JSON list of C-alpha atoms in Angstrom, two decimals:
[
{"chain": "A", "resi": 1, "resn": "MET", "atom": "CA", "xyz": [-6.49, -16.33, -22.22]},
{"chain": "A", "resi": 2, "resn": "SER", "atom": "CA", "xyz": [-8.70, -13.35, -23.07]},
{"chain": "A", "resi": 3, "resn": "LEU", "atom": "CA", "xyz": [-12.44, -13.57, -23.61]},
{"chain": "A", "resi": 4, "resn": "ARG", "atom": "CA", "xyz": [-13.01, -12.49, -27.21]},
{"chain": "A", "resi": 5, "resn": "VAL", "atom": "CA", "xyz": [-16.08, -10.27, -27.62]},
{"chain": "A", "resi": 6, "resn": "LEU", "atom": "CA", "xyz": [-17.90, -8.88, -30.68]},
{"chain": "A", "resi": 7, "resn": "VAL", "atom": "CA", "xyz": [-19.95, -5.76, -29.90]},
{"chain": "A", "resi": 8, "resn": "VAL", "atom": "CA", "xyz": [-23.08, -5.24, -32.02]},
{"chain": "A", "resi": 9, "resn": "ASP", "atom": "CA", "xyz": [-25.13, -2.03, -31.83]},
{"chain": "A", "resi": 10, "resn": "ASP", "atom": "CA", "xyz": [-26.31, 0.49, -34.41]},
{"chain": "A", "resi": 11, "resn": "ASP", "atom": "CA", "xyz": [-25.34, 3.41, -32.14]},
{"chain": "A", "resi": 12, "resn": "ALA", "atom": "CA", "xyz": [-21.64, 4.25, -32.43]},
{"chain": "A", "resi": 13, "resn": "LEU", "atom": "CA", "xyz": [-21.68, 5.96, -29.03]},
{"chain": "A", "resi": 14, "resn": "VAL", "atom": "CA", "xyz": [-23.07, 2.82, -27.40]},
{"chain": "A", "resi": 15, "resn": "ARG", "atom": "CA", "xyz": [-20.41, 0.70, -29.08]},
{"chain": "A", "resi": 16, "resn": "SER", "atom": "CA", "xyz": [-17.74, 3.08, -27.87]},
{"chain": "A", "resi": 17, "resn": "ALA", "atom": "CA", "xyz": [-19.09, 3.02, -24.32]},
{"chain": "A", "resi": 18, "resn": "LEU", "atom": "CA", "xyz": [-19.20, -0.76, -24.32]},
{"chain": "A", "resi": 19, "resn": "ARG", "atom": "CA", "xyz": [-15.64, -0.91, -25.58]},
{"chain": "A", "resi": 20, "resn": "MET", "atom": "CA", "xyz": [-14.55, 1.27, -22.64]},
{"chain": "A", "resi": 21, "resn": "VAL", "atom": "CA", "xyz": [-16.46, -0.91, -20.17]},
{"chain": "A", "resi": 22, "resn": "LEU", "atom": "CA", "xyz": [-14.98, -4.11, -21.54]},
{"chain": "A", "resi": 23, "resn": "ALA", "atom": "CA", "xyz": [-11.47, -2.68, -21.86]},
{"chain": "A", "resi": 24, "resn": "ALA", "atom": "CA", "xyz": [-11.43, -2.20, -18.09]},
{"chain": "A", "resi": 25, "resn": "ALA", "atom": "CA", "xyz": [-11.48, -5.98, -17.63]},
{"chain": "A", "resi": 26, "resn": "ASP", "atom": "CA", "xyz": [-8.07, -7.63, -17.92]},
{"chain": "A", "resi": 27, "resn": "ASP", "atom": "CA", "xyz": [-9.49, -10.87, -19.32]},
{"chain": "A", "resi": 28, "resn": "VAL", "atom": "CA", "xyz": [-11.72, -9.36, -22.05]},
{"chain": "A", "resi": 29, "resn": "GLU", "atom": "CA", "xyz": [-10.72, -8.35, -25.59]},
{"chain": "A", "resi": 30, "resn": "VAL", "atom": "CA", "xyz": [-13.09, -6.63, -28.02]},
{"chain": "A", "resi": 31, "resn": "VAL", "atom": "CA", "xyz": [-12.18, -8.22, -31.36]},
{"chain": "A", "resi": 32, "resn": "GLY", "atom": "CA", "xyz": [-14.68, -6.32, -33.49]},
{"chain": "A", "resi": 33, "resn": "GLU", "atom": "CA", "xyz": [-17.83, -4.24, -33.88]},
{"chain": "A", "resi": 34, "resn": "ALA", "atom": "CA", "xyz": [-20.90, -4.35, -36.10]},
{"chain": "A", "resi": 35, "resn": "ALA", "atom": "CA", "xyz": [-23.71, -1.87, -36.65]},
{"chain": "A", "resi": 36, "resn": "ASP", "atom": "CA", "xyz": [-26.42, -4.26, -37.85]},
{"chain": "A", "resi": 37, "resn": "GLY", "atom": "CA", "xyz": [-27.37, -7.92, -37.75]},
{"chain": "A", "resi": 38, "resn": "ALA", "atom": "CA", "xyz": [-26.07, -8.89, -41.18]},
{"chain": "A", "resi": 39, "resn": "ARG", "atom": "CA", "xyz": [-22.64, -7.44, -40.44]},
{"chain": "A", "resi": 40, "resn": "ALA", "atom": "CA", "xyz": [-22.71, -9.11, -37.03]},
{"chain": "A", "resi": 41, "resn": "VAL", "atom": "CA", "xyz": [-23.21, -12.53, -38.60]},
{"chain": "A", "resi": 42, "resn": "ALA", "atom": "CA", "xyz": [-20.40, -11.93, -41.10]},
{"chain": "A", "resi": 43, "resn": "ALA", "atom": "CA", "xyz": [-18.05, -10.58, -38.41]},
{"chain": "A", "resi": 44, "resn": "ALA", "atom": "CA", "xyz": [-18.81, -13.46, -36.06]},
{"chain": "A", "resi": 45, "resn": "ARG", "atom": "CA", "xyz": [-17.93, -15.99, -38.75]},
{"chain": "A", "resi": 46, "resn": "GLU", "atom": "CA", "xyz": [-14.76, -14.13, -39.67]},
{"chain": "A", "resi": 47, "resn": "LEU", "atom": "CA", "xyz": [-13.49, -13.29, -36.17]},
{"chain": "A", "resi": 48, "resn": "ALA", "atom": "CA", "xyz": [-14.79, -16.31, -34.20]},
{"chain": "A", "resi": 49, "resn": "PRO", "atom": "CA", "xyz": [-15.50, -14.41, -30.96]},
{"chain": "A", "resi": 50, "resn": "ASP", "atom": "CA", "xyz": [-16.31, -16.26, -27.77]},
{"chain": "A", "resi": 51, "resn": "VAL", "atom": "CA", "xyz": [-19.28, -13.97, -27.10]},
{"chain": "A", "resi": 52, "resn": "VAL", "atom": "CA", "xyz": [-21.44, -11.64, -29.19]},
{"chain": "A", "resi": 53, "resn": "LEU", "atom": "CA", "xyz": [-22.97, -8.77, -27.24]},
{"chain": "A", "resi": 54, "resn": "MET", "atom": "CA", "xyz": [-26.04, -8.19, -29.40]},
{"chain": "A", "resi": 55, "resn": "ASP", "atom": "CA", "xyz": [-28.48, -5.27, -29.61]},
{"chain": "A", "resi": 56, "resn": "ILE", "atom": "CA", "xyz": [-32.05, -5.98, -30.81]},
{"chain": "A", "resi": 57, "resn": "ARG", "atom": "CA", "xyz": [-33.35, -3.00, -32.73]},
{"chain": "A", "resi": 58, "resn": "MET", "atom": "CA", "xyz": [-31.08, -2.23, -35.67]},
{"chain": "A", "resi": 59, "resn": "PRO", "atom": "CA", "xyz": [-31.69, -1.28, -39.31]},
{"chain": "A", "resi": 60, "resn": "GLY", "atom": "CA", "xyz": [-31.96, -4.11, -41.79]},
{"chain": "A", "resi": 61, "resn": "THR", "atom": "CA", "xyz": [-31.35, -7.42, -40.04]},
{"chain": "A", "resi": 62, "resn": "ASP", "atom": "CA", "xyz": [-32.18, -6.96, -36.35]},
{"chain": "A", "resi": 63, "resn": "GLY", "atom": "CA", "xyz": [-30.43, -8.64, -33.45]},
{"chain": "A", "resi": 64, "resn": "LEU", "atom": "CA", "xyz": [-33.00, -11.38, -33.00]},
{"chain": "A", "resi": 65, "resn": "ALA", "atom": "CA", "xyz": [-32.75, -12.45, -36.65]},
{"chain": "A", "resi": 66, "resn": "ALA", "atom": "CA", "xyz": [-28.96, -12.32, -36.41]},
{"chain": "A", "resi": 67, "resn": "THR", "atom": "CA", "xyz": [-29.01, -14.49, -33.29]},
{"chain": "A", "resi": 68, "resn": "GLU", "atom": "CA", "xyz": [-31.18, -17.03, -35.09]},
{"chain": "A", "resi": 69, "resn": "GLU", "atom": "CA", "xyz": [-28.84, -16.95, -38.09]},
{"chain": "A", "resi": 70, "resn": "LEU", "atom": "CA", "xyz": [-25.80, -17.58, -35.92]},
{"chain": "A", "resi": 71, "resn": "LEU", "atom": "CA", "xyz": [-27.27, -20.20, -33.62]},
{"chain": "A", "resi": 72, "resn": "LEU", "atom": "CA", "xyz": [-30.17, -21.85, -35.44]},
{"chain": "A", "resi": 73, "resn": "ARG", "atom": "CA", "xyz": [-29.62, -21.55, -39.16]},
{"chain": "A", "resi": 74, "resn": "GLY", "atom": "CA", "xyz": [-25.86, -21.33, -39.45]},
{"chain": "A", "resi": 75, "resn": "PRO", "atom": "CA", "xyz": [-23.91, -24.17, -41.04]},
{"chain": "A", "resi": 76, "resn": "ARG", "atom": "CA", "xyz": [-23.09, -26.99, -38.64]},
{"chain": "A", "resi": 77, "resn": "GLU", "atom": "CA", "xyz": [-19.38, -26.56, -39.10]},
{"chain": "A", "resi": 78, "resn": "ALA", "atom": "CA", "xyz": [-19.53, -22.82, -38.34]},
{"chain": "A", "resi": 79, "resn": "HIS", "atom": "CA", "xyz": [-18.21, -21.41, -35.07]},
{"chain": "A", "resi": 80, "resn": "ARG", "atom": "CA", "xyz": [-21.10, -20.74, -32.68]},
{"chain": "A", "resi": 81, "resn": "PRO", "atom": "CA", "xyz": [-20.34, -18.05, -30.13]},
{"chain": "A", "resi": 82, "resn": "ALA", "atom": "CA", "xyz": [-22.38, -17.44, -27.03]},
{"chain": "A", "resi": 83, "resn": "VAL", "atom": "CA", "xyz": [-24.83, -14.60, -27.67]},
{"chain": "A", "resi": 84, "resn": "VAL", "atom": "CA", "xyz": [-25.86, -12.20, -24.91]},
{"chain": "A", "resi": 85, "resn": "VAL", "atom": "CA", "xyz": [-28.62, -9.81, -25.93]},
{"chain": "A", "resi": 86, "resn": "LEU", "atom": "CA", "xyz": [-28.17, -6.31, -24.52]},
{"chain": "A", "resi": 87, "resn": "THR", "atom": "CA", "xyz": [-31.12, -3.99, -25.13]},
{"chain": "A", "resi": 88, "resn": "THR", "atom": "CA", "xyz": [-33.39, -1.32, -23.72]},
{"chain": "A", "resi": 89, "resn": "PHE", "atom": "CA", "xyz": [-36.43, -3.51, -24.44]},
{"chain": "A", "resi": 90, "resn": "ASP", "atom": "CA", "xyz": [-37.65, -6.31, -22.17]},
{"chain": "A", "resi": 91, "resn": "ALA", "atom": "CA", "xyz": [-40.84, -7.26, -24.03]},
{"chain": "A", "resi": 92, "resn": "ASP", "atom": "CA", "xyz": [-41.50, -10.93, -23.35]},
{"chain": "A", "resi": 93, "resn": "ASP", "atom": "CA", "xyz": [-41.78, -11.83, -27.04]},
{"chain": "A", "resi": 94, "resn": "HIS", "atom": "CA", "xyz": [-38.25, -10.48, -27.58]},
{"chain": "A", "resi": 95, "resn": "VAL", "atom": "CA", "xyz": [-36.93, -12.38, -24.57]},
{"chain": "A", "resi": 96, "resn": "LEU", "atom": "CA", "xyz": [-38.53, -15.66, -25.57]},
{"chain": "A", "resi": 97, "resn": "ARG", "atom": "CA", "xyz": [-37.50, -15.41, -29.21]},
{"chain": "A", "resi": 98, "resn": "ALA", "atom": "CA", "xyz": [-33.88, -14.73, -28.22]},
{"chain": "A", "resi": 99, "resn": "LEU", "atom": "CA", "xyz": [-33.79, -17.60, -25.73]},
{"chain": "A", "resi": 100, "resn": "ARG", "atom": "CA", "xyz": [-35.48, -20.00, -28.14]},
{"chain": "A", "resi": 101, "resn": "ALA", "atom": "CA", "xyz": [-32.81, -19.17, -30.70]},
{"chain": "A", "resi": 102, "resn": "GLY", "atom": "CA", "xyz": [-30.19, -20.24, -28.18]},
{"chain": "A", "resi": 103, "resn": "ALA", "atom": "CA", "xyz": [-29.06, -16.91, -26.73]},
{"chain": "A", "resi": 104, "resn": "ALA", "atom": "CA", "xyz": [-27.10, -17.40, -23.52]},
{"chain": "A", "resi": 105, "resn": "GLY", "atom": "CA", "xyz": [-28.66, -14.39, -21.86]},
{"chain": "A", "resi": 106, "resn": "PHE", "atom": "CA", "xyz": [-30.74, -11.23, -22.02]},
{"chain": "A", "resi": 107, "resn": "LEU", "atom": "CA", "xyz": [-29.58, -8.04, -20.29]},
{"chain": "A", "resi": 108, "resn": "LEU", "atom": "CA", "xyz": [-30.95, -4.52, -20.23]},
{"chain": "A", "resi": 109, "resn": "LYS", "atom": "CA", "xyz": [-28.69, -1.60, -21.10]},
{"chain": "A", "resi": 110, "resn": "ASP", "atom": "CA", "xyz": [-29.08, -0.14, -17.61]},
{"chain": "A", "resi": 111, "resn": "THR", "atom": "CA", "xyz": [-27.22, -3.17, -16.23]},
{"chain": "A", "resi": 112, "resn": "PRO", "atom": "CA", "xyz": [-24.18, -1.96, -14.24]},
{"chain": "A", "resi": 113, "resn": "PRO", "atom": "CA", "xyz": [-20.93, -2.29, -16.25]},
{"chain": "A", "resi": 114, "resn": "HIS", "atom": "CA", "xyz": [-19.29, -4.83, -13.92]},
{"chain": "A", "resi": 115, "resn": "LEU", "atom": "CA", "xyz": [-22.35, -7.06, -14.19]},
{"chain": "A", "resi": 116, "resn": "ILE", "atom": "CA", "xyz": [-22.19, -6.94, -17.99]},
{"chain": "A", "resi": 117, "resn": "VAL", "atom": "CA", "xyz": [-18.61, -8.19, -17.83]},
{"chain": "A", "resi": 118, "resn": "ASP", "atom": "CA", "xyz": [-19.57, -10.88, -15.32]},
{"chain": "A", "resi": 119, "resn": "ALA", "atom": "CA", "xyz": [-22.45, -11.91, -17.60]},
{"chain": "A", "resi": 120, "resn": "LEU", "atom": "CA", "xyz": [-20.10, -12.44, -20.54]},
{"chain": "A", "resi": 121, "resn": "ARG", "atom": "CA", "xyz": [-17.89, -14.70, -18.44]},
{"chain": "A", "resi": 122, "resn": "THR", "atom": "CA", "xyz": [-20.92, -16.60, -17.21]},
{"chain": "A", "resi": 123, "resn": "ALA", "atom": "CA", "xyz": [-22.32, -17.03, -20.72]},
{"chain": "A", "resi": 124, "resn": "VAL", "atom": "CA", "xyz": [-19.08, -18.56, -22.00]},
{"chain": "A", "resi": 125, "resn": "ASP", "atom": "CA", "xyz": [-19.21, -21.04, -19.13]},
{"chain": "A", "resi": 126, "resn": "GLY", "atom": "CA", "xyz": [-22.62, -22.16, -20.42]},
{"chain": "A", "resi": 127, "resn": "ALA", "atom": "CA", "xyz": [-24.78, -20.74, -17.64]},
{"chain": "A", "resi": 128, "resn": "PRO", "atom": "CA", "xyz": [-27.87, -18.60, -18.40]},
{"chain": "A", "resi": 129, "resn": "VAL", "atom": "CA", "xyz": [-27.69, -14.85, -17.83]},
{"chain": "A", "resi": 130, "resn": "LEU", "atom": "CA", "xyz": [-30.83, -12.78, -17.21]},
{"chain": "A", "resi": 131, "resn": "SER", "atom": "CA", "xyz": [-31.40, -9.30, -15.80]},
{"chain": "A", "resi": 132, "resn": "PRO", "atom": "CA", "xyz": [-33.61, -9.36, -12.67]},
{"chain": "A", "resi": 133, "resn": "SER", "atom": "CA", "xyz": [-36.43, -7.56, -14.49]},
{"chain": "A", "resi": 134, "resn": "VAL", "atom": "CA", "xyz": [-36.28, -10.13, -17.30]},
{"chain": "A", "resi": 135, "resn": "THR", "atom": "CA", "xyz": [-36.39, -12.97, -14.77]},
{"chain": "A", "resi": 136, "resn": "ARG", "atom": "CA", "xyz": [-39.51, -11.40, -13.21]},
{"chain": "A", "resi": 137, "resn": "LEU", "atom": "CA", "xyz": [-41.07, -11.05, -16.66]},
{"chain": "A", "resi": 138, "resn": "LEU", "atom": "CA", "xyz": [-40.48, -14.72, -17.49]},
{"chain": "A", "resi": 139, "resn": "ILE", "atom": "CA", "xyz": [-41.85, -15.84, -14.11]},
{"chain": "A", "resi": 140, "resn": "ALA", "atom": "CA", "xyz": [-44.96, -13.70, -14.63]},
{"chain": "A", "resi": 141, "resn": "ARG", "atom": "CA", "xyz": [-45.45, -15.16, -18.10]},
{"chain": "A", "resi": 142, "resn": "ALA", "atom": "CA", "xyz": [-45.05, -18.70, -16.80]},
{"chain": "A", "resi": 143, "resn": "VAL", "atom": "CA", "xyz": [-47.64, -18.05, -14.10]},
{"chain": "A", "resi": 144, "resn": "ARG", "atom": "CA", "xyz": [-50.00, -16.48, -16.64]},
{"chain": "A", "resi": 145, "resn": "GLU", "atom": "CA", "xyz": [-49.62, -19.35, -19.08]},
{"chain": "A", "resi": 146, "resn": "SER", "atom": "CA", "xyz": [-50.16, -21.96, -16.37]},
{"chain": "A", "resi": 147, "resn": "GLY", "atom": "CA", "xyz": [-53.32, -20.05, -15.43]},
{"chain": "A", "resi": 148, "resn": "ASP", "atom": "CA", "xyz": [-54.41, -20.11, -19.06]},
{"chain": "A", "resi": 149, "resn": "ASP", "atom": "CA", "xyz": [-53.88, -23.88, -19.17]},
{"chain": "A", "resi": 150, "resn": "ARG", "atom": "CA", "xyz": [-56.05, -24.33, -16.09]},
{"chain": "A", "resi": 151, "resn": "ALA", "atom": "CA", "xyz": [-58.76, -22.10, -17.55]},
{"chain": "A", "resi": 152, "resn": "ARG", "atom": "CA", "xyz": [-58.79, -24.05, -20.82]},
{"chain": "A", "resi": 153, "resn": "ALA", "atom": "CA", "xyz": [-59.05, -27.31, -18.87]},
{"chain": "A", "resi": 154, "resn": "VAL", "atom": "CA", "xyz": [-62.00, -25.97, -16.86]},
{"chain": "A", "resi": 155, "resn": "VAL", "atom": "CA", "xyz": [-63.82, -24.74, -19.96]},
{"chain": "A", "resi": 156, "resn": "ALA", "atom": "CA", "xyz": [-63.18, -28.05, -21.74]},
{"chain": "A", "resi": 157, "resn": "GLY", "atom": "CA", "xyz": [-65.31, -29.71, -19.07]},
{"chain": "A", "resi": 158, "resn": "LEU", "atom": "CA", "xyz": [-68.33, -27.49, -19.77]},
{"chain": "A", "resi": 159, "resn": "SER", "atom": "CA", "xyz": [-71.14, -28.18, -22.18]},
{"chain": "A", "resi": 160, "resn": "PRO", "atom": "CA", "xyz": [-71.27, -26.14, -25.42]},
{"chain": "A", "resi": 161, "resn": "ARG", "atom": "CA", "xyz": [-74.19, -24.13, -23.99]},
{"chain": "A", "resi": 162, "resn": "GLU", "atom": "CA", "xyz": [-72.30, -23.38, -20.79]},
{"chain": "A", "resi": 163, "resn": "ARG", "atom": "CA", "xyz": [-69.28, -22.25, -22.80]},
{"chain": "A", "resi": 164, "resn": "ASP", "atom": "CA", "xyz": [-71.51, -19.89, -24.76]},
{"chain": "A", "resi": 165, "resn": "VAL", "atom": "CA", "xyz": [-72.84, -18.44, -21.51]},
{"chain": "A", "resi": 166, "resn": "VAL", "atom": "CA", "xyz": [-69.31, -18.01, -20.13]},
{"chain": "A", "resi": 167, "resn": "ALA", "atom": "CA", "xyz": [-68.28, -16.25, -23.34]},
{"chain": "A", "resi": 168, "resn": "GLY", "atom": "CA", "xyz": [-71.31, -13.95, -23.11]},
{"chain": "A", "resi": 169, "resn": "VAL", "atom": "CA", "xyz": [-70.51, -13.02, -19.53]},
{"chain": "A", "resi": 170, "resn": "GLY", "atom": "CA", "xyz": [-66.90, -12.43, -20.60]},
{"chain": "A", "resi": 171, "resn": "ARG", "atom": "CA", "xyz": [-68.11, -9.95, -23.22]},
{"chain": "A", "resi": 172, "resn": "GLY", "atom": "CA", "xyz": [-70.01, -8.06, -20.54]},
{"chain": "A", "resi": 173, "resn": "LEU", "atom": "CA", "xyz": [-73.48, -8.99, -21.79]},
{"chain": "A", "resi": 174, "resn": "SER", "atom": "CA", "xyz": [-76.51, -9.03, -19.51]},
{"chain": "A", "resi": 175, "resn": "ASP", "atom": "CA", "xyz": [-78.62, -12.16, -19.01]},
{"chain": "A", "resi": 176, "resn": "ALA", "atom": "CA", "xyz": [-81.19, -10.75, -21.41]},
{"chain": "A", "resi": 177, "resn": "GLU", "atom": "CA", "xyz": [-78.58, -10.03, -24.09]},
{"chain": "A", "resi": 178, "resn": "ILE", "atom": "CA", "xyz": [-77.04, -13.49, -23.73]},
{"chain": "A", "resi": 179, "resn": "GLY", "atom": "CA", "xyz": [-80.50, -15.01, -23.89]},
{"chain": "A", "resi": 180, "resn": "ALA", "atom": "CA", "xyz": [-81.32, -13.13, -27.07]},
{"chain": "A", "resi": 181, "resn": "GLU", "atom": "CA", "xyz": [-78.17, -14.46, -28.74]},
{"chain": "A", "resi": 182, "resn": "LEU", "atom": "CA", "xyz": [-78.69, -18.04, -27.56]},
{"chain": "A", "resi": 183, "resn": "HIS", "atom": "CA", "xyz": [-82.49, -18.09, -27.88]},
{"chain": "A", "resi": 184, "resn": "LEU", "atom": "CA", "xyz": [-82.91, -18.62, -24.13]},
{"chain": "A", "resi": 185, "resn": "SER", "atom": "CA", "xyz": [-84.98, -16.77, -21.58]},
{"chain": "A", "resi": 186, "resn": "PRO", "atom": "CA", "xyz": [-83.14, -14.43, -19.21]},
{"chain": "A", "resi": 187, "resn": "ALA", "atom": "CA", "xyz": [-84.21, -16.71, -16.34]},
{"chain": "A", "resi": 188, "resn": "THR", "atom": "CA", "xyz": [-82.57, -19.71, -18.02]},
{"chain": "A", "resi": 189, "resn": "VAL", "atom": "CA", "xyz": [-79.35, -17.76, -18.55]},
{"chain": "A", "resi": 190, "resn": "LYS", "atom": "CA", "xyz": [-79.42, -16.64, -14.92]},
{"chain": "A", "resi": 191, "resn": "ALA", "atom": "CA", "xyz": [-79.80, -20.27, -13.87]},
{"chain": "A", "resi": 192, "resn": "HIS", "atom": "CA", "xyz": [-76.82, -21.26, -16.03]},
{"chain": "A", "resi": 193, "resn": "VAL", "atom": "CA", "xyz": [-74.72, -18.51, -14.44]},
{"chain": "A", "resi": 194, "resn": "SER", "atom": "CA", "xyz": [-75.75, -19.56, -10.95]},
{"chain": "A", "resi": 195, "resn": "ARG", "atom": "CA", "xyz": [-74.83, -23.20, -11.63]},
{"chain": "A", "resi": 196, "resn": "LEU", "atom": "CA", "xyz": [-71.49, -22.17, -13.10]},
{"chain": "A", "resi": 197, "resn": "LEU", "atom": "CA", "xyz": [-70.65, -20.13, -10.03]},
{"chain": "A", "resi": 198, "resn": "THR", "atom": "CA", "xyz": [-71.44, -23.08, -7.78]},
{"chain": "A", "resi": 199, "resn": "ARG", "atom": "CA", "xyz": [-69.72, -25.77, -9.88]},
{"chain": "A", "resi": 200, "resn": "LEU", "atom": "CA", "xyz": [-66.57, -23.77, -10.53]},
{"chain": "A", "resi": 201, "resn": "HIS", "atom": "CA", "xyz": [-66.33, -22.21, -7.06]},
{"chain": "A", "resi": 202, "resn": "LEU", "atom": "CA", "xyz": [-66.34, -18.69, -8.45]},
{"chain": "A", "resi": 203, "resn": "GLU", "atom": "CA", "xyz": [-67.39, -15.59, -6.54]},
{"chain": "A", "resi": 204, "resn": "GLY", "atom": "CA", "xyz": [-69.26, -13.68, -9.23]},
{"chain": "A", "resi": 205, "resn": "ARG", "atom": "CA", "xyz": [-69.64, -12.66, -12.86]},
{"chain": "A", "resi": 206, "resn": "VAL", "atom": "CA", "xyz": [-66.27, -10.91, -12.86]},
{"chain": "A", "resi": 207, "resn": "GLN", "atom": "CA", "xyz": [-64.51, -14.21, -12.17]},
{"chain": "A", "resi": 208, "resn": "ILE", "atom": "CA", "xyz": [-66.52, -15.86, -14.94]},
{"chain": "A", "resi": 209, "resn": "ALA", "atom": "CA", "xyz": [-65.34, -13.08, -17.25]},
{"chain": "A", "resi": 210, "resn": "VAL", "atom": "CA", "xyz": [-61.72, -13.66, -16.21]},
{"chain": "A", "resi": 211, "resn": "LEU", "atom": "CA", "xyz": [-62.17, -17.38, -16.91]},
{"chain": "A", "resi": 212, "resn": "ALA", "atom": "CA", "xyz": [-63.52, -16.57, -20.38]},
{"chain": "A", "resi": 213, "resn": "ARG", "atom": "CA", "xyz": [-60.53, -14.36, -21.15]},
{"chain": "A", "resi": 214, "resn": "ASP", "atom": "CA", "xyz": [-57.92, -16.82, -19.82]},
{"chain": "A", "resi": 215, "resn": "ALA", "atom": "CA", "xyz": [-59.52, -19.71, -21.71]},
{"chain": "A", "resi": 216, "resn": "GLY", "atom": "CA", "xyz": [-59.42, -17.80, -24.99]},
{"chain": "A", "resi": 217, "resn": "LEU", "atom": "CA", "xyz": [-63.18, -17.57, -25.42]},
{"chain": "A", "resi": 218, "resn": "LEU", "atom": "CA", "xyz": [-63.18, -13.84, -26.19]}
]
């Protein structure tokens, strides 16, 4: 039984190239094409493909909105195909929005043709499909967000005055400038900074500034 695929891209040449790639696989059938998100949603509901190979940036309704329409907002009785996003963009907000909508995968257009075909088969089987660069991006974001959580927890344990000092250091202010804002002497600010370095096991003002940024104080 053939894997039924709907190809969605606003570039006719890209659609044609994808058709050629998919036609080389004996178990894949391209059942339709669409040039924008609105037509993709309509075609998916009419043709009931197993997989939609979806571009992101298209005129009118983009691929992310179309994915949400198919998988999040569509009627419960409607056929829900697997959606694999295929794009030149790997911005993490695009990746996360697509995955949150229920997309089965996110591939870049420089993915080798045989891997695109393999990805479609994998998506239909219910397994996630991600390009290596997208996987690295998600790992980096997870690490960054876990670091942000730690920073917020650290700052939550400081007094309001200490948080103000951390924020001032994060903005690159001198002890005198921080003191002027907080109505403290430069010596008092310097003492606050010294205590913060000791308590938080930080090496210098740069690390205090990084803490301020990660904790959202800037």
